[in-house]
Coordinates of N, CA and C and ligand atoms in Angstrom, one line a residue:
M1 N 0.7 -1.3 0.0 CA -0.1 0.0 0.0 C 0.9 1.2 0.1
A2 N 0.5 2.2 -1.0 CA 1.5 3.4 -0.9 C 1.0 4.4 0.0
T3 N 1.9 5.3 0.1 CA 1.4 6.5 1.0 C 0.2 7.1 0.5
E4 N -0.8 7.6 1.3 CA -2.1 8.1 1.1 C -2.3 9.2 1.8
R5 N -3.5 10.1 1.3 CA -3.9 11.2 2.0 C -5.3 10.9 2.3
T6 N -5.7 11.4 3.6 CA -7.1 11.4 4.0 C -7.4 12.9 4.5
F7 N -8.7 13.4 4.5 CA -9.2 14.6 4.9 C -9.8 14.4 6.4
S8 N -9.4 15.3 7.2 CA -9.8 15.2 8.6 C -10.4 16.6 9.0
I9 N -11.3 16.4 10.1 CA -12.0 17.8 10.6 C -12.0 17.5 12.1
L10 N -11.5 18.4 13.0 CA -11.6 18.5 14.2 C -13.0 19.3 14.5
K11 N -14.0 18.8 14.9 CA -15.2 19.5 14.9 C -15.4 20.5 16.1
P12 N -16.4 21.2 16.1 CA -16.6 22.3 17.0 C -16.6 21.9 18.4
D13 N -17.0 20.6 18.7 CA -16.9 20.2 20.3 C -15.4 19.9 20.6
A14 N -14.4 19.7 19.7 CA -13.0 19.6 20.1 C -12.5 20.9 20.3
T15 N -12.5 21.9 19.5 CA -12.1 23.3 19.4 C -12.6 24.0 20.8
K16 N -13.9 23.7 21.0 CA -14.6 24.3 22.0 C -14.1 24.0 23.5
R17 N -13.7 22.6 23.6 CA -13.1 22.0 24.9 C -11.4 22.0 24.8
N18 N -11.0 22.7 23.9 CA -9.3 23.1 23.9 C -8.8 21.6 23.7
L19 N -9.2 20.8 22.7 CA -8.8 19.5 22.5 C -7.9 19.2 21.3
T20 N -7.7 20.4 20.6 CA -7.0 20.3 19.3 C -5.7 19.4 19.4
G21 N -4.9 19.9 20.5 CA -3.6 19.3 20.7 C -3.8 17.7 21.2
A22 N -4.7 17.5 22.2 CA -4.9 16.1 22.5 C -5.3 15.3 21.4
V23 N -6.0 15.5 20.5 CA -6.5 14.7 19.3 C -5.4 14.6 18.3
N24 N -4.7 15.7 18.1 CA -3.4 15.7 17.3 C -2.5 14.7 17.6
A25 N -2.3 14.6 19.0 CA -1.4 13.7 19.6 C -1.8 12.3 19.3
V26 N -3.1 12.0 19.3 CA -3.5 10.6 19.0 C -3.2 10.3 17.5
I27 N -3.6 11.3 16.7 CA -3.3 11.2 15.2 C -1.9 10.9 14.9
E28 N -1.0 11.7 15.6 CA 0.3 11.6 15.3 C 1.0 10.4 15.9
K29 N 0.6 9.8 17.0 CA 0.9 8.7 17.7 C 0.7 7.5 16.9
A30 N -0.3 7.5 16.1 CA -1.0 6.4 15.1 C -0.1 6.4 13.8
G31 N 0.9 7.4 13.7 CA 1.7 7.4 12.6 C 1.3 8.2 11.3
L32 N 0.1 8.9 11.5 CA -0.2 9.9 10.5 C 0.3 11.1 10.7
R33 N 0.8 11.7 9.5 CA 1.5 13.0 9.6 C 0.5 14.0 9.1
I34 N 0.5 15.2 9.9 CA -0.4 16.3 9.6 C 0.3 17.0 8.5
V35 N 0.0 17.0 7.2 CA 0.6 17.7 6.1 C 0.0 19.0 5.8
G36 N -1.3 19.4 6.4 CA -2.0 20.5 6.0 C -3.0 20.9 7.2
Q37 N -3.0 22.1 7.5 CA -3.9 22.3 8.7 C -4.3 23.6 8.9
R38 N -5.7 23.9 9.1 CA -6.1 25.4 9.1 C -7.4 25.4 10.0
R39 N -7.3 26.5 10.8 CA -8.5 26.7 11.6 C -9.4 27.6 11.0
I40 N -10.7 27.2 10.8 CA -11.8 28.0 10.0 C -13.0 28.1 10.7
Q41 N -13.8 29.0 10.3 CA -15.3 28.9 10.8 C -16.1 28.4 9.5
M42 N -16.8 27.4 9.5 CA -17.3 26.9 8.4 C -18.6 27.6 8.1
S43 N -18.9 28.0 6.9 CA -20.2 28.7 6.7 C -21.3 27.7 6.5
Q44 N -22.7 28.2 6.5 CA -23.7 27.4 6.2 C -23.6 26.6 5.0
A45 N -23.3 27.2 3.9 CA -23.1 26.9 2.6 C -22.0 25.7 2.5
Q46 N -21.0 26.1 3.1 CA -19.8 25.1 3.1 C -20.2 23.8 3.8
A47 N -20.9 23.9 5.0 CA -21.3 22.7 5.7 C -22.3 21.8 5.0
E48 N -23.2 22.5 4.4 CA -24.3 21.9 3.5 C -23.8 21.1 2.4
K49 N -22.9 21.7 1.8 CA -22.1 21.1 0.6 C -21.3 20.0 1.0
F50 N -20.6 20.2 2.1 CA -19.7 19.1 2.7 C -20.6 17.7 3.0
Y51 N -21.7 18.0 3.7 CA -22.4 16.8 4.1 C -23.7 16.5 3.2
E52 N -23.7 17.0 1.9 CA -24.7 16.8 1.1 C -25.2 15.5 0.9
I53 N -24.3 14.4 1.1 CA -24.8 13.0 1.0 C -25.8 12.6 2.1
H54 N -25.8 13.5 3.0 CA -26.7 13.2 4.2 C -28.1 14.1 4.2
K55 N -28.2 14.9 3.1 CA -29.2 15.9 3.2 C -30.6 15.4 3.5
E56 N -30.8 13.9 3.0 CA -32.2 13.5 3.4 C -32.4 13.0 4.7
R57 N -31.3 12.9 5.5 CA -31.2 12.3 6.7 C -31.9 13.2 7.6
P58 N -32.5 12.5 8.8 CA -33.4 13.3 9.8 C -32.5 14.2 10.7
F59 N -31.1 13.9 10.7 CA -30.2 14.7 11.5 C -29.5 15.8 10.7
F60 N -29.8 15.9 9.4 CA -29.0 16.9 8.6 C -29.0 18.3 9.2
G61 N -30.3 18.8 9.6 CA -30.1 20.2 9.9 C -29.4 20.5 11.2
E62 N -29.4 19.4 12.1 CA -28.8 19.4 13.4 C -27.2 19.3 13.1
L63 N -26.8 18.5 12.1 CA -25.4 18.3 11.8 C -24.9 19.7 11.3
V64 N -25.6 20.3 10.3 CA -25.1 21.6 9.8 C -25.1 22.6 10.9
T65 N -26.1 22.8 11.8 CA -26.0 23.7 12.9 C -24.7 23.5 13.7
F66 N -24.6 22.4 14.1 CA -23.3 21.9 14.9 C -22.0 22.3 14.2
M67 N -22.0 21.8 12.9 CA -20.6 22.0 12.2 C -20.3 23.6 12.1
T68 N -21.3 24.3 12.2 CA -21.1 25.8 12.0 C -21.3 26.5 13.4
S69 N -21.2 25.8 14.4 CA -21.5 26.4 15.8 C -20.2 27.0 16.4
G70 N -19.2 26.8 15.7 CA -17.7 27.2 16.2 C -16.7 26.8 15.4
P71 N -15.4 27.3 15.6 CA -14.3 26.9 14.8 C -14.0 25.3 14.6
V72 N -13.7 25.0 13.4 CA -13.1 23.7 13.2 C -11.8 23.7 12.6
V73 N -10.9 22.6 12.9 CA -9.8 22.5 12.2 C -9.7 21.6 11.1
V74 N -9.5 22.1 9.9 CA -9.6 21.0 8.6 C -8.1 20.5 8.5
Q75 N -7.8 19.4 8.1 CA -6.5 18.7 8.2 C -6.4 18.0 7.0
V76 N -5.2 17.7 6.4 CA -4.7 16.7 5.5 C -3.8 15.8 6.3
L77 N -4.1 14.4 6.3 CA -3.3 13.4 6.9 C -2.7 12.6 5.9
E78 N -1.6 12.3 6.2 CA -0.7 11.4 5.1 C 0.0 10.4 6.0
G79 N -0.1 9.1 5.3 CA 0.5 8.0 5.9 C 0.2 6.7 5.0
E80 N 0.9 5.5 5.4 CA 0.4 4.3 4.8 C -1.0 4.0 4.9
N81 N -1.9 3.8 4.1 CA -3.3 3.3 4.1 C -4.0 4.4 4.9
A82 N -3.8 5.7 4.8 CA -4.3 6.8 5.7 C -5.8 6.8 5.8
V83 N -6.5 6.4 4.8 CA -7.9 6.6 4.8 C -8.4 5.7 5.8
A84 N -8.1 4.3 5.7 CA -8.6 3.2 6.7 C -7.9 3.4 8.1
K85 N -6.7 3.7 8.1 CA -6.0 3.9 9.3 C -6.7 4.9 10.2
Y86 N -7.2 6.1 9.5 CA -7.6 7.2 10.4 C -9.0 6.7 10.9
R87 N -9.9 6.2 9.9 CA -11.2 5.5 10.4 C -11.0 4.7 11.7
E88 N -9.9 3.9 11.7 CA -9.8 3.0 12.8 C -9.4 3.8 14.1
V89 N -8.4 4.9 13.8 CA -8.2 5.8 14.9 C -9.3 6.5 15.3
M90 N -10.2 6.9 14.5 CA -11.5 7.7 15.1 C -12.4 7.0 15.8
G91 N -12.7 5.6 15.5 CA -13.5 4.9 16.1 C -15.0 5.0 15.5
A92 N -15.9 4.1 16.0 CA -17.2 4.1 15.3 C -17.8 5.5 15.4
T93 N -18.8 5.7 14.6 CA -19.5 7.0 14.5 C -20.3 7.2 15.8
N94 N -20.8 6.4 16.6 CA -21.3 6.5 17.8 C -20.2 6.2 18.9
P95 N -20.0 7.2 19.7 CA -18.9 6.9 20.6 C -19.2 5.7 21.6
A96 N -20.4 5.5 21.8 CA -20.9 4.4 22.8 C -20.4 3.0 22.3
Q97 N -20.3 3.1 20.8 CA -19.9 1.7 20.2 C -18.4 1.9 19.8
A98 N -17.8 3.0 20.0 CA -16.4 3.0 19.6 C -15.4 2.1 20.5
A99 N -14.4 1.7 20.0 CA -13.3 0.7 20.6 C -12.5 1.7 21.6
E100 N -12.1 1.0 22.7 CA -11.2 1.5 23.6 C -10.0 2.1 22.9
G101 N -9.7 3.4 23.3 CA -8.4 3.9 22.7 C -8.6 4.7 21.6
T102 N -9.8 4.7 20.9 CA -10.1 5.5 19.8 C -10.5 7.1 20.2
I103 N -10.3 8.0 19.3 CA -10.6 9.5 19.5 C -12.1 9.7 20.1
R104 N -13.1 8.9 19.3 CA -14.3 9.1 19.8 C -14.6 8.4 21.1
K105 N -14.1 7.3 21.4 CA -14.3 6.6 22.6 C -13.7 7.6 23.7
T106 N -12.5 8.2 23.4 CA -11.8 8.9 24.5 C -12.5 10.3 24.7
F107 N -12.9 10.9 23.7 CA -13.3 12.3 23.8 C -14.7 12.6 23.6
S108 N -15.6 11.8 22.8 CA -16.8 12.3 22.3 C -17.9 12.0 23.4
E109 N -18.9 13.0 23.2 CA -19.9 12.8 24.3 C -21.3 12.3 23.7
S110 N -21.3 12.4 22.2 CA -22.5 12.0 21.6 C -22.3 11.7 20.2
V111 N -23.3 10.9 19.5 CA -23.2 10.5 18.1 C -23.3 11.9 17.4
G112 N -23.9 12.8 17.7 CA -24.1 14.1 17.0 C -22.8 14.9 17.1
E113 N -22.1 15.0 18.3 CA -20.9 15.9 18.6 C -19.8 14.9 18.7
N114 N -19.3 14.3 17.7 CA -18.4 13.2 17.9 C -16.9 13.4 17.4
T115 N -16.5 14.7 17.6 CA -15.1 15.1 17.6 C -14.2 15.3 16.4
V116 N -14.6 14.3 15.6 CA -13.7 14.2 14.2 C -14.6 13.7 13.0
H117 N -14.1 14.3 12.0 CA -14.6 13.6 10.6 C -13.3 13.0 10.1
G118 N -13.5 11.9 9.3 CA -12.5 11.3 8.4 C -13.2 10.8 7.1
S119 N -12.5 10.9 5.9 CA -12.9 10.5 4.8 C -13.2 9.0 4.8
D120 N -14.1 8.5 4.1 CA -14.6 7.0 4.0 C -14.0 6.2 2.9
S121 N -13.4 7.0 1.9 CA -12.8 6.3 0.7 C -11.7 7.3 0.2
A122 N -10.8 6.7 -0.7 CA -9.8 7.5 -1.3 C -10.4 8.6 -2.2
D123 N -11.4 8.2 -3.0 CA -11.9 9.0 -3.9 C -12.5 10.3 -3.1
N124 N -13.4 10.0 -2.1 CA -13.8 11.1 -1.3 C -12.9 12.1 -0.6
A125 N -11.8 11.4 -0.2 CA -10.7 12.1 0.4 C -10.1 13.2 -0.5
K126 N -10.1 12.8 -1.8 CA -9.5 13.8 -2.7 C -10.5 14.9 -2.9
M127 N -11.8 14.6 -3.1 CA -12.8 15.6 -3.1 C -12.9 16.6 -1.9
E128 N -12.8 16.0 -0.8 CA -13.1 16.7 0.4 C -11.7 17.6 0.6
I129 N -10.6 17.1 0.3 CA -9.3 17.8 0.4 C -9.3 19.1 -0.6
A130 N -9.9 18.8 -1.7 CA -9.9 19.9 -2.8 C -11.0 21.0 -2.2
Q131 N -12.0 20.5 -1.5 CA -12.9 21.6 -1.2 C -12.4 22.4 0.0
F132 N -11.3 22.1 0.5 CA -10.7 23.0 1.7 C -9.4 23.5 1.5
F133 N -8.6 22.7 0.5 CA -7.1 23.1 0.6 C -6.7 23.4 -0.8
Q134 N -5.7 24.3 -1.0 CA -5.2 24.5 -2.2 C -3.8 23.6 -2.2
D135 N -3.3 23.0 -3.3 CA -2.3 22.2 -3.4 C -1.1 22.8 -2.6
S136 N -0.8 24.1 -2.8 CA 0.3 24.9 -2.1 C 0.4 25.0 -0.6
D137 N -0.9 24.6 -0.1 CA -1.0 24.7 1.4 C -0.9 23.2 2.1
I138 N -0.5 22.2 1.2 CA -0.2 21.0 1.7 C 1.3 20.6 1.5
V139 N 2.0 20.4 2.6 CA 3.5 20.2 2.6 C 3.8 18.8 3.1
G140 N 4.1 17.9 2.3 CA 4.3 16.6 2.8 C 5.8 16.3 3.3
Ligands
DAT1 P1 -18.9 9.3 10.1 O1 -18.7 10.6 10.6 O2 -18.5 8.3 11.0 O3 -18.4 8.9 8.7 P2 -21.7 9.3 8.9 O4 -20.9 9.7 7.6 O5 -22.6 8.3 9.0 O6 -20.7 8.9 10.1 O7 -22.4 10.6 9.5 C1 -21.8 11.9 9.4 C2 -22.1 12.6 10.7 O8 -23.4 12.8 10.9 C3 -21.4 11.8 12.0 O9 -20.3 12.1 12.1 C4 -22.4 12.5 13.0 C5 -23.7 12.9 12.3 N1 -24.5 11.6 12.6 C6 -24.6 10.3 11.9 N2 -25.6 9.7 12.3 C7 -26.2 10.3 13.3 C8 -27.5 10.1 14.0 N3 -28.1 9.1 14.2 N4 -27.8 11.1 14.9 C9 -27.2 12.3 15.0 N5 -26.1 12.7 14.2 C10 -25.6 11.7 13.4
MG2 MG1 -19.0 9.7 6.7

């Protein structure tokens, strides 16, 4: 497996509780390199576009409201098998079901406010990275 990149978001519940460094420590300890990183306030339009695939789901409105409720940190992570590796490090969507030692098990308080986003495929990773980063802002 070649070196791969994935897209990550540290969500508003992470920035609000001052957990940016603590979550990054878990990411780096897992061997993923943070090769791009920026703190932003997501607009409603950006959040709606980012989570478009979920627009028919009952929690869509709540999700967009949450993602725009405070600053987020958008990241590009690089490493062997980075997409699958980061999904493993994040843990299950619902923190109650996440494995011990995962970011969501350690830090998340609910399924809606689950601390991190990570791409679910290499193709989606490319699209998501392109939504938030210019090539020149990623330094591997
Ligand atoms: P993941 O973030 O693990 O890829 P997903 O793509 O299924 O999970 O959902 C995207 C986000 O939507 C998820 O991180 C939190 C929110 N969400 C998912 N299921 C939910 C639910 N049942 N109630 C509230 N929010 C939910
Ligand atoms: Mg998802």
